[in-house]
Coordinates of C-alpha atoms (C1' of nucleotides) in Angstrom, one line a residue:
Chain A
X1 CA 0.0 0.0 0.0
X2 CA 3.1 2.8 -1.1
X3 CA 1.4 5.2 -3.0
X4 CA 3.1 8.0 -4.9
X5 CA 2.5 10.7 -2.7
X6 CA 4.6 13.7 -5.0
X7 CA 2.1 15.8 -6.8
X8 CA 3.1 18.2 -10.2
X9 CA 1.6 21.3 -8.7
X10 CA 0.7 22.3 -12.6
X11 CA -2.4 19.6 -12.4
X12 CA -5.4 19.5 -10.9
X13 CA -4.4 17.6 -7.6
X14 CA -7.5 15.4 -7.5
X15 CA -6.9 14.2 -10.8
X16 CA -3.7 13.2 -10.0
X17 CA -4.4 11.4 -6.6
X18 CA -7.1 9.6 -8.5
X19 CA -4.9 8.3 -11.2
X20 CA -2.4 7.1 -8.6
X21 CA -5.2 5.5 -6.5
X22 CA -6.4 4.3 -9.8
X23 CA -3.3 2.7 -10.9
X24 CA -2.6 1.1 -7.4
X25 CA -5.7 -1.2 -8.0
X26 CA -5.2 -1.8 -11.4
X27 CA -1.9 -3.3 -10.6
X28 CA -3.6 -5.1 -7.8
X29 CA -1.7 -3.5 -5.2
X30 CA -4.9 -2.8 -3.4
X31 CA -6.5 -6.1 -2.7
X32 CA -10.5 -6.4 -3.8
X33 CA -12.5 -5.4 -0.7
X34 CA -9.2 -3.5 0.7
X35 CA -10.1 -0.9 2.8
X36 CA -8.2 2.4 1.6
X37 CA -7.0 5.1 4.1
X38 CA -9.1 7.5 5.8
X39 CA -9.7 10.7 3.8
X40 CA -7.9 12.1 6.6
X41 CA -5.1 9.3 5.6
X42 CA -4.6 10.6 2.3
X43 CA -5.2 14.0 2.7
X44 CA -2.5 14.1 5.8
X45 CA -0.1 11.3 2.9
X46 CA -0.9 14.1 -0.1
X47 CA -0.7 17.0 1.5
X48 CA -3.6 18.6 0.4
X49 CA -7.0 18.6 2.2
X50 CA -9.9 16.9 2.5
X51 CA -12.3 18.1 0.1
X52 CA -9.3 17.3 -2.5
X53 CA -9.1 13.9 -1.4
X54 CA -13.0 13.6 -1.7
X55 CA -13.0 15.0 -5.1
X56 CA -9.9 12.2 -6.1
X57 CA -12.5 9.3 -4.2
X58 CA -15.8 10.7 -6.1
X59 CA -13.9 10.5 -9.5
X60 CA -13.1 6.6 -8.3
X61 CA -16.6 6.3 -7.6
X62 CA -18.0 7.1 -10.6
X63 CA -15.8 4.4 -12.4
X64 CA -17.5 1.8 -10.1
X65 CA -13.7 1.4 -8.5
X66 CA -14.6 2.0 -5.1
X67 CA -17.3 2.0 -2.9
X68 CA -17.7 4.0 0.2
X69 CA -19.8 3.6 3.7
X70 CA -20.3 6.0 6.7
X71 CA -19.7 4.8 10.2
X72 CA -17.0 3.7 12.7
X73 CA -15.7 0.6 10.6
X74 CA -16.4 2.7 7.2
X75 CA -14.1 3.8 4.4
X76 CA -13.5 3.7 0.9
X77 CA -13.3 -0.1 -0.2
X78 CA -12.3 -1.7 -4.0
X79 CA -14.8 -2.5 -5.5
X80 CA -15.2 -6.1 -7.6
X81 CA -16.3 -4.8 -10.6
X82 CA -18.8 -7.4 -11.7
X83 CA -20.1 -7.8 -15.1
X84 CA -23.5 -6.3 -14.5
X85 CA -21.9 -2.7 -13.5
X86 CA -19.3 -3.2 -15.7
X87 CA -22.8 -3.4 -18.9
X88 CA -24.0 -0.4 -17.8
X89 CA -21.2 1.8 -18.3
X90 CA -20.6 0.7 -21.8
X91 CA -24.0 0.8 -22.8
X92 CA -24.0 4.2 -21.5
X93 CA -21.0 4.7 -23.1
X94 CA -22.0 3.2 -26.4
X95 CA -25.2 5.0 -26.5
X96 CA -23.3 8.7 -26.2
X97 CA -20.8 7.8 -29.0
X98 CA -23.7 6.7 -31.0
X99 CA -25.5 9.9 -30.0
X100 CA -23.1 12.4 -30.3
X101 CA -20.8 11.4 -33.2
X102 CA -23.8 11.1 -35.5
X103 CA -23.1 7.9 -36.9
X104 CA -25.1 6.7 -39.0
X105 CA -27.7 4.4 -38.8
X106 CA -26.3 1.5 -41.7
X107 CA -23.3 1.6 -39.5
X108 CA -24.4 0.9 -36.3
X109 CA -26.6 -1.8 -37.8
X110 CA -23.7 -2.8 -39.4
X111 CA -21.7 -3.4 -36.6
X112 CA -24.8 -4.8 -34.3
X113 CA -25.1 -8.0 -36.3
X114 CA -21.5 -8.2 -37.2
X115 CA -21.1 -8.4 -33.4
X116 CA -24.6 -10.7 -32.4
X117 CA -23.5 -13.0 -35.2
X118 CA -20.6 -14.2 -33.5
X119 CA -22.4 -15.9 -30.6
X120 CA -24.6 -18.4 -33.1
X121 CA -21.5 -20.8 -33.6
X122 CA -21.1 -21.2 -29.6
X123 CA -24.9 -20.9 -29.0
X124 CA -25.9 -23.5 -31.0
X125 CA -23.6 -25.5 -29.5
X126 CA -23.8 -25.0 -26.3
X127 CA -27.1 -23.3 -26.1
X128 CA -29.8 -25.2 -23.1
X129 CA -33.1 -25.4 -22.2
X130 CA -33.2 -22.8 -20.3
X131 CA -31.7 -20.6 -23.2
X132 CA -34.1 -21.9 -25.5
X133 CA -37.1 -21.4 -22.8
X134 CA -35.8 -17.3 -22.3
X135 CA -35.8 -17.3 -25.5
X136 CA -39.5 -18.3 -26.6
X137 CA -40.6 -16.4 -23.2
X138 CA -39.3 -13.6 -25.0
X139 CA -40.9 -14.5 -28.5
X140 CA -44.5 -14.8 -26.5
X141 CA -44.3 -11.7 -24.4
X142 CA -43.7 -9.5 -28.2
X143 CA -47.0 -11.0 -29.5
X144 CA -49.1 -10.1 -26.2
X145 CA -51.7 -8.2 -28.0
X146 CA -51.7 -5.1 -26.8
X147 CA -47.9 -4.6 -25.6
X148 CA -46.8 -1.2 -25.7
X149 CA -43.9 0.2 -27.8
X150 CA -41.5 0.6 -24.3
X151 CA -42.7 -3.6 -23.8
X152 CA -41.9 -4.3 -27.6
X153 CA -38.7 -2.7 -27.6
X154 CA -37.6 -4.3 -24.1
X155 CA -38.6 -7.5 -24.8
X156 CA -36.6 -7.0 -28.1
X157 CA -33.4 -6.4 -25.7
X158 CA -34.5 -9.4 -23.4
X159 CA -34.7 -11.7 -26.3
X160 CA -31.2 -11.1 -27.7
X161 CA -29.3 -10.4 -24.6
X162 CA -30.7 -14.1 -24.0
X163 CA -29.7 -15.0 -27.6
X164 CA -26.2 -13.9 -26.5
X165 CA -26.1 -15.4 -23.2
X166 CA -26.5 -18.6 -24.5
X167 CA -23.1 -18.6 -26.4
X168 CA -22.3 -19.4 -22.5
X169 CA -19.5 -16.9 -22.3
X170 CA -19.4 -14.2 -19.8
X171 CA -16.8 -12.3 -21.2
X172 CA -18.4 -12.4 -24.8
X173 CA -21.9 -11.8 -23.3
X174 CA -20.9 -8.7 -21.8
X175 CA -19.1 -6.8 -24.6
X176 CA -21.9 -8.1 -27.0
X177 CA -24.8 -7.5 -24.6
X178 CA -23.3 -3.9 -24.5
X179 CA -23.5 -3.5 -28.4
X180 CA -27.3 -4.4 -28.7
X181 CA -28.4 -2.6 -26.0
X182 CA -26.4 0.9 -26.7
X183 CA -28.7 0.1 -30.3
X184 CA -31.7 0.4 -28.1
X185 CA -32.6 4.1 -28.8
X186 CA -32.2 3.7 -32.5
X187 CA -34.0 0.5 -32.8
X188 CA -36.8 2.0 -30.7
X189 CA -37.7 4.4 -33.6
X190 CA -39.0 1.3 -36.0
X191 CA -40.6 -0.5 -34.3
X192 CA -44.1 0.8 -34.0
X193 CA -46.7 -0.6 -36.4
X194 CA -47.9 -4.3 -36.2
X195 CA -46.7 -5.2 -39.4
X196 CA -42.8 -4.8 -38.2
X197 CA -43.6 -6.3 -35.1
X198 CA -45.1 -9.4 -36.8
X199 CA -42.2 -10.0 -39.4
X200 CA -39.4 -9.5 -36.2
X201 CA -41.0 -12.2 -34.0
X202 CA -40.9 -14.8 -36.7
X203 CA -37.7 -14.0 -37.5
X204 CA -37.2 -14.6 -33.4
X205 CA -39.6 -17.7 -34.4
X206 CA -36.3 -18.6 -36.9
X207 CA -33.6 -18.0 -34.8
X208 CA -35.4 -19.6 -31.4
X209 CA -35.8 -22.9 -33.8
X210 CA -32.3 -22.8 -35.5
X211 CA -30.9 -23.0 -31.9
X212 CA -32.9 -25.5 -30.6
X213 CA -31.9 -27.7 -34.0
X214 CA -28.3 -26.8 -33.2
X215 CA -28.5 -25.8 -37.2
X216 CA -25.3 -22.5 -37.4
X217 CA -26.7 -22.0 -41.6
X218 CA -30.0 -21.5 -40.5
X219 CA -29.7 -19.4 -37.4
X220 CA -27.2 -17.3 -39.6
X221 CA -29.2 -16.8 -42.2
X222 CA -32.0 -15.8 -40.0
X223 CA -29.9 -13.3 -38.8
X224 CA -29.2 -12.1 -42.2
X225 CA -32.8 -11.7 -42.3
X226 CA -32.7 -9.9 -39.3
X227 CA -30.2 -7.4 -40.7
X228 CA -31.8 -7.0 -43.5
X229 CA -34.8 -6.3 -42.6
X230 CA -33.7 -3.6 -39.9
X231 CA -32.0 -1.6 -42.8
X232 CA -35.4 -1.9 -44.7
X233 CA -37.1 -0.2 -42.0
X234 CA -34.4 2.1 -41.1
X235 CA -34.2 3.4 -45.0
X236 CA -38.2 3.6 -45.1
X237 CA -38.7 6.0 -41.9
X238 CA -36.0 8.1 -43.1
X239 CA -38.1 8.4 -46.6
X240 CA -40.8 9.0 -44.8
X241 CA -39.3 12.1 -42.5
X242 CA -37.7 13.3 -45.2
X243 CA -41.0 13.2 -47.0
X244 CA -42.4 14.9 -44.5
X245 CA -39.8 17.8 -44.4
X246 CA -40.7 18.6 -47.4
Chain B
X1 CA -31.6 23.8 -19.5
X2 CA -34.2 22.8 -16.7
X3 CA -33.1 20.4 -14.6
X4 CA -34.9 18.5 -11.8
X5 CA -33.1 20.1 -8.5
X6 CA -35.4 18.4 -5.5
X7 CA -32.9 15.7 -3.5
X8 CA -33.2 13.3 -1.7
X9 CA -31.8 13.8 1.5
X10 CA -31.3 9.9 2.3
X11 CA -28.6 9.4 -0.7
X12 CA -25.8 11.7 -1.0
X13 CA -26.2 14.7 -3.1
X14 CA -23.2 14.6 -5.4
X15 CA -24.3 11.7 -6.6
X16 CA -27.7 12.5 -7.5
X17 CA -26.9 15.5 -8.6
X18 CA -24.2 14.0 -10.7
X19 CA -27.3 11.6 -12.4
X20 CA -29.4 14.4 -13.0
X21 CA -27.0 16.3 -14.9
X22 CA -25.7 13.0 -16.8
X23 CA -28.9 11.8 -17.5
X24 CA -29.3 15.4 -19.2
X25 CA -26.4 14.8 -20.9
X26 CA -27.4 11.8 -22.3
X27 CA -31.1 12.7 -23.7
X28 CA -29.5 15.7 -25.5
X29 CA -30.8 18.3 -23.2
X30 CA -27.4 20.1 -22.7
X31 CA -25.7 20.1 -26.2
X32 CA -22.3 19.0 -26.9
X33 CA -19.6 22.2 -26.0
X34 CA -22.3 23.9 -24.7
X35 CA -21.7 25.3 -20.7
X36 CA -23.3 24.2 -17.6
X37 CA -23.9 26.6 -14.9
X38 CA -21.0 28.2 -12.4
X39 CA -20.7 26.1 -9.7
X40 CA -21.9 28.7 -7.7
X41 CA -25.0 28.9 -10.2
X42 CA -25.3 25.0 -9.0
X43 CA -25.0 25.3 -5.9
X44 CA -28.0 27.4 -5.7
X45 CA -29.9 25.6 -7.6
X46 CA -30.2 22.5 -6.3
X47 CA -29.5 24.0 -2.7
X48 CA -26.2 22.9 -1.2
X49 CA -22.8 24.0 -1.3
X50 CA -20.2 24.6 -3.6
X51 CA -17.8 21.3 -2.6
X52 CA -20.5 19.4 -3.0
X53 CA -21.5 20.4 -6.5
X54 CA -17.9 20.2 -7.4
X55 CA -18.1 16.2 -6.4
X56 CA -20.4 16.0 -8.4
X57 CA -19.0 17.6 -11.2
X58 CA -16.0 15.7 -10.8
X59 CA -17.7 12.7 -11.2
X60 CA -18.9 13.7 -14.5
X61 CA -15.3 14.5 -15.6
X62 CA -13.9 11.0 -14.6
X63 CA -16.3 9.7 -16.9
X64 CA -15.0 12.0 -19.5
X65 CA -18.9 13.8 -20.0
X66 CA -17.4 16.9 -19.3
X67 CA -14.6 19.1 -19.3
X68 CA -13.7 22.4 -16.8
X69 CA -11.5 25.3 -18.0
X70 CA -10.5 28.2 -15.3
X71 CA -11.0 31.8 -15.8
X72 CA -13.4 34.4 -16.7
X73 CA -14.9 32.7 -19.1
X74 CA -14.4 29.1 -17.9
X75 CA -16.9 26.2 -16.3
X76 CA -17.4 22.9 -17.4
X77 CA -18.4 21.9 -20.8
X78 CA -20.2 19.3 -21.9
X79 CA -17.4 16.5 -23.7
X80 CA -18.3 15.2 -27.6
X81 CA -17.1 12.0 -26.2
X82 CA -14.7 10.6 -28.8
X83 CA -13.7 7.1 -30.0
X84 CA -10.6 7.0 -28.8
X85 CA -11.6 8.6 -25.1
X86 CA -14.3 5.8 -25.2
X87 CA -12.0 3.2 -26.2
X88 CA -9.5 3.7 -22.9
X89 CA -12.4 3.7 -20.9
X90 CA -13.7 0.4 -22.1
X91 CA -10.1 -1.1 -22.0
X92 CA -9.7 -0.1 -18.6
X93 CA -13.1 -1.8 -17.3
X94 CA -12.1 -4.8 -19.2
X95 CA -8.7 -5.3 -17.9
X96 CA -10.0 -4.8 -14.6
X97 CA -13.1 -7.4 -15.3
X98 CA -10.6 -10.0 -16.5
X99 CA -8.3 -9.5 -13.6
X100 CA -11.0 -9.1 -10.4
X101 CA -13.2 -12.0 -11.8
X102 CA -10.7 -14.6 -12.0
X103 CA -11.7 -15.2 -15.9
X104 CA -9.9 -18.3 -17.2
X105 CA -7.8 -18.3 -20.2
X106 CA -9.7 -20.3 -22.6
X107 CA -12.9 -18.4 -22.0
X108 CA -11.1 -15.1 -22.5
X109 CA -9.2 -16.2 -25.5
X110 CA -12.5 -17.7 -26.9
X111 CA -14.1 -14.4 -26.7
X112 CA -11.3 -12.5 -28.4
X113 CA -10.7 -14.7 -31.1
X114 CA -14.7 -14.9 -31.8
X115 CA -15.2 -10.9 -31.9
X116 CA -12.1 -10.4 -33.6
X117 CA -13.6 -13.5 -36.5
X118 CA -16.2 -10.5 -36.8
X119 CA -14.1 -8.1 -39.2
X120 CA -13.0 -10.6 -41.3
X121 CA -15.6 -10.8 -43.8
X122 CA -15.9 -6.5 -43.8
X123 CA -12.0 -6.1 -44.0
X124 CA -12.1 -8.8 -46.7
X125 CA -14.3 -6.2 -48.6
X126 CA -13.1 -3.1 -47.9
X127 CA -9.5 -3.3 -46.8
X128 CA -7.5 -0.9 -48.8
X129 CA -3.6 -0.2 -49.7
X130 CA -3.1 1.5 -46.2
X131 CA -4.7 -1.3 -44.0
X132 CA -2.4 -3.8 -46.1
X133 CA 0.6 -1.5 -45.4
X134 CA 0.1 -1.3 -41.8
X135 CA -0.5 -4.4 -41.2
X136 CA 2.8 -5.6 -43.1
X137 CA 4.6 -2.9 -41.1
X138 CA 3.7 -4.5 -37.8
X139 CA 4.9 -7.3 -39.4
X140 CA 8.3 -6.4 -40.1
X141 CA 8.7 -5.0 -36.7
X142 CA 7.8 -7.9 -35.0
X143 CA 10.5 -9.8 -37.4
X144 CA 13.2 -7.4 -35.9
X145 CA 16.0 -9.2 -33.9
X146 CA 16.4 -8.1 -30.4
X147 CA 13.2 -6.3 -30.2
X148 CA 11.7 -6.3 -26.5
X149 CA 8.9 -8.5 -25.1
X150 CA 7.1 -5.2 -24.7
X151 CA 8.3 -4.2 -28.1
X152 CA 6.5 -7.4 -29.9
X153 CA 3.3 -7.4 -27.6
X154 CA 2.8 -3.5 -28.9
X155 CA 3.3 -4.6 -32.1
X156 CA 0.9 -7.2 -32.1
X157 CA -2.1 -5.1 -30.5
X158 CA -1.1 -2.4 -33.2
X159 CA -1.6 -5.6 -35.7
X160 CA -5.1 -6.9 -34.8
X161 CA -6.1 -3.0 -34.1
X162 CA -5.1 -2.2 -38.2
X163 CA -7.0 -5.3 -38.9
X164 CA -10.3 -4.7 -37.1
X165 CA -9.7 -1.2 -38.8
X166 CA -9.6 -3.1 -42.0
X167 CA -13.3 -3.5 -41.5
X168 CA -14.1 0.3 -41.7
X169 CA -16.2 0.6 -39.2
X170 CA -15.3 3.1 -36.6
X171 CA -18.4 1.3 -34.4
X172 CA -17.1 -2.5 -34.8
X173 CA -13.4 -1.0 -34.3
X174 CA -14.3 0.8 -31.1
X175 CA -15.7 -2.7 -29.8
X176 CA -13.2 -5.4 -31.4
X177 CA -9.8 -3.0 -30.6
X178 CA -11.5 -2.4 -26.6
X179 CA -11.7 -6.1 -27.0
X180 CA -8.2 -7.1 -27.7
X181 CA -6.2 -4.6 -26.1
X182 CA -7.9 -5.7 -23.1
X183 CA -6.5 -9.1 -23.5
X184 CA -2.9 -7.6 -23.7
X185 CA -2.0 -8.1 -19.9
X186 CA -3.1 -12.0 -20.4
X187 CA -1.0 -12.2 -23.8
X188 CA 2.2 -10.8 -22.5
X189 CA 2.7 -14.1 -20.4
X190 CA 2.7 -16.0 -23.5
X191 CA 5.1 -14.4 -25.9
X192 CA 8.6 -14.5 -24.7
X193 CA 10.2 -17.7 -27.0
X194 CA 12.2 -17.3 -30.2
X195 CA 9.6 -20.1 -31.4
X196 CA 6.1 -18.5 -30.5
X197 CA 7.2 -15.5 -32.3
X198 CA 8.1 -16.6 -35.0
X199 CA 4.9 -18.9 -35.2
X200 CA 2.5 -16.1 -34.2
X201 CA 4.2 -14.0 -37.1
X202 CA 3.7 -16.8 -39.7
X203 CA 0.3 -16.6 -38.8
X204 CA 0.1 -12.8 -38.6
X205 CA 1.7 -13.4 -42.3
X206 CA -1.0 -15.8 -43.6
X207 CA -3.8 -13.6 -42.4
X208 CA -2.1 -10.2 -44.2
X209 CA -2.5 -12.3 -47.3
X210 CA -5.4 -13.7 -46.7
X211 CA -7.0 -9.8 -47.0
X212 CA -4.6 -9.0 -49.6
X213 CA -6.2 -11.8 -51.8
X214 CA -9.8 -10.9 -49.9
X215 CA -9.9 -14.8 -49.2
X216 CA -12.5 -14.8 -46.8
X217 CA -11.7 -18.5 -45.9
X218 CA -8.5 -18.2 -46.0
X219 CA -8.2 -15.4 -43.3
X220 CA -10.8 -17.4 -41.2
X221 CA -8.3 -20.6 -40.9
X222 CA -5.4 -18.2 -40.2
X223 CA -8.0 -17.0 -37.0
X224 CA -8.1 -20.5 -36.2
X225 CA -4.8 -21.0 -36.3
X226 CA -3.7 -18.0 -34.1
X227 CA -6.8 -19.2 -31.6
X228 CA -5.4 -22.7 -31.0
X229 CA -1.9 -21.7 -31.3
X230 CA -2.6 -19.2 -28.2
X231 CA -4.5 -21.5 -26.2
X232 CA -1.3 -24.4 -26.8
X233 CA 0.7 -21.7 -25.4
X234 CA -1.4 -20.7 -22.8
X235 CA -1.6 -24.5 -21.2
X236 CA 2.0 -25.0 -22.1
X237 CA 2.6 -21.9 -19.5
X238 CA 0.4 -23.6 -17.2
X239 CA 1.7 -26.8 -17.2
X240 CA 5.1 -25.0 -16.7
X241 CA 3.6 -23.2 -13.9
X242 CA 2.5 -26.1 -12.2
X243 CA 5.6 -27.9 -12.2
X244 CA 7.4 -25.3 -10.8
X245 CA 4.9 -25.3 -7.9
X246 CA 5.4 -28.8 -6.9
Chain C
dC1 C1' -4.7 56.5 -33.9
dA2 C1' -2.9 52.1 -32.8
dA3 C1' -0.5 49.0 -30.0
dG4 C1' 0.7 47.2 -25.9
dT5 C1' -0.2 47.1 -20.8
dC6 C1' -3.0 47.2 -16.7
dT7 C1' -7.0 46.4 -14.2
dT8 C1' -11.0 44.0 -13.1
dA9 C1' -14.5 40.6 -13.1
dT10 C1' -15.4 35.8 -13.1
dA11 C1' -14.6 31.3 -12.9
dT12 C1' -12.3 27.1 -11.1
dG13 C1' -8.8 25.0 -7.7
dT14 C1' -7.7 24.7 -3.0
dC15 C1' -7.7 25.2 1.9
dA16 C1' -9.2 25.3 7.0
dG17 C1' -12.3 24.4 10.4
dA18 C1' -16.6 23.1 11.8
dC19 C1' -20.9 20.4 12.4
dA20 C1' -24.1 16.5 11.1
dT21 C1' -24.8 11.8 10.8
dA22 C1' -24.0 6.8 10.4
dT23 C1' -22.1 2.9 12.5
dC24 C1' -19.7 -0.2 15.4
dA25 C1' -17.6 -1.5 19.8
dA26 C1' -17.1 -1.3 24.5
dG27 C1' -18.8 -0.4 29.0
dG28 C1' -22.7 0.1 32.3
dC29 C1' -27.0 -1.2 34.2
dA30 C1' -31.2 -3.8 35.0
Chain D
dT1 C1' -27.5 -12.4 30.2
dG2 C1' -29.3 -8.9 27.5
dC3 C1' -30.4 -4.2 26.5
dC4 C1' -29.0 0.5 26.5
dT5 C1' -25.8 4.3 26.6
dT6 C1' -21.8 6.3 25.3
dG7 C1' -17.7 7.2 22.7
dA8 C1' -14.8 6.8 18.8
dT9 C1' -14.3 7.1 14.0
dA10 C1' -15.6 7.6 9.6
dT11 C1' -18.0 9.9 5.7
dG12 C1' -21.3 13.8 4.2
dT13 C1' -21.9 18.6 4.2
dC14 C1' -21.4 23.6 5.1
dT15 C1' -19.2 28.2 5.4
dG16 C1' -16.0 31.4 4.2
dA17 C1' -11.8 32.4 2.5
dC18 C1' -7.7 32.7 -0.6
dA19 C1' -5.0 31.4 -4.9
dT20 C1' -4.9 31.3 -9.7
dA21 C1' -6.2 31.3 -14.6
dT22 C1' -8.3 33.8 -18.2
dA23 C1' -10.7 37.1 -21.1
dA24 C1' -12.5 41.6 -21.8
dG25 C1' -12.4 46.3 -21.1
dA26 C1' -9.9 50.5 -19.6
dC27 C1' -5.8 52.7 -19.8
dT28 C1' -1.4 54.4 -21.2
dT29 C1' 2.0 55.4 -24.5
dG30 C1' 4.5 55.6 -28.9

DNA sequence: CAAGTCTTATATGTCAGACATATCAAGGCA
DNA sequence: TGCCTTGATATGTCTGACATATAAGACTTG
């Protein structure tokens, strides 16, 4: 637990403690659950004050790195970053970069189902019952008439985060269940007539059934399909928005 | 510019403040390089001081959302979050999930080697003269005698980053390259013989020419190859490992 | 008149000390 | 023994202040 306590006065100071901090449990020098110093520790080790320190421990916060609890026994402890927390960033992530670097929408799509594709060989090995039962759970739950658009679009999520999940790979599961659901907000836009809805949840219908025949041609090409048919419906609400700028 | 100022005084208020200003971020409320309010402004606003606004603000800055400048006509500005910004960030949570989660080596090595199959058919398609060049580059540096461990694993990340590039998609590179570089702590264990490097650049070779000659099938066994060849060094190293224990 | 310099206003960065509050552990009391 | 009180310690927050960076306007000077 030596920390580099010299600080280039240049720099904000809580950037710096928090990149030191940061680095310590990178390099696992500060074990998972390791209690760090009091802020009164590190500001006394830094030489700077309190509120400094805080500032450092907040910017650790928001990265999920630590944790911190009031109280006698409390402190700032490292945080196990789990896979769950770990999602949420990079969808959040994902979904600014889509956001604010206006990319467009073929490209996303492009690079969804360029990513999703690359569970089907594992899945349909590996896939289970219980994969196979999310799956049609999901499938069911879309044709509820009746569903809202928000209940479409999540079950939508559900189903391929599940489709994903069954590759039975938590590493893969994660950065892939990042990439579909940072499409959420775009895909939310073409979803909304009953039509759509229909021809997604046979192609769910295909995919479900290709995995449950362990058959890679036919769950690929119904994610072909898949693709395909999201570009469709991507090109024909732009039409009609540019149509009605006009 | 309206944003919800009541608190909850159970939770702590740089945090929720922190959410209410990110989650304006994020639905587009506060444009990219546009200015949020003085601290002080902040402060009033949602009723607490100004240390506490600054936690929060710093928490928005170690997640790179925004930026703070001193002087007259300073603040913090909202970040156009960038690729490359995004793509630290994602390596950084990966490492970390890898390393606090106890992820065995086959299961990591199977999810690299499946995302990075992803680009193959797209860099097969679109690779130009300059992805060819770089990746041929790489090559010849990694063929240099005497060149460091470090010096041949930076190589080969700056290899499979040209070739997800290859695939011209900045959305599939952002996800593929946080992939593999986050893999680079494991693969540094596994690269340190005359043999495997000359192996691994064999490989590296047949999959340069693979995309030269946009042989889709041709790059895929190449994949293959470099797959099982890392996993035979990666149980060579444990068996080694073992040993040594006993 | 123009160019450079000075002043000032405004913002963030930092500090010091204080109080509020949550929590656990130890000691006291029935 | 079991409950309660008390104290210690930690984070959470507030107040007020000073330091510093920066740009814009006022001023001075060639």
């Amino acid at each position: 637990m030596n920390l580099k306590t010299d600080l280039d006065s240049a720099r904000d100071y809580s950037q710096q403690i928090a990149q030191t901090i940061r680095d310590a449990i990178i390099a696992g020098d500060l074990p998972v659950d390791g209690r760090l110093p009091s802020e009164g520790d590190l500001a006394a080790r830094f030489g700077v004050s309190r509120p400094t320190v805080r500032e450092a421990l907040k910017r650790l916060a928001a990265q999920n790195l630590i944790r911190t609890q009031r109280g006698a026994t409390g402190g700032a402890f490292v945080n196990r970053l789990n896979f769950e927390q770990a999602q949420e960033h990079m969808v959040t992530m994902a979904t600014l970069l889509l956001s604010m670097n206006r990319v467009d929408f073929e490209t996303a799509v492009e690079a969804r189902f360029s990513l999703e594709r690359t569970c089907l060989p594992l899945a349909c090995t590996r896939r289970g019952p219980e994969h196979l039962a999310r799956l049609r759970s999901e499938i069911a739950r879309q044709a509820i008439d009746g569903l809202t658009d928000e209940g479409f679009c999540a079950s939508d999520v559900a189903f391929h985060r599940a489709l994903v999940d069954a590759a039975d790979n938590p590493v893969l599961s994660w950065h892939l269940a990042g990439a579909v659901e940072a499409m959420q907000p775009l895909m939310n836009m073409i979803t909304y007539t009953a039509r759509s809805r229909a021809q997604i949840i046979a192609l769910h219908s295909a995919l479900a059934c290709a995995l449950e025949d362990r058959d890679l041609a036919a769950a690929n090409a119904a994610m072909d399909e898949l693709n395909a048919y999201t570009l469709e419906l991507g090109s024909e609400i732009r039409t009609r928005r540019d149509r009605n700028r006009s």
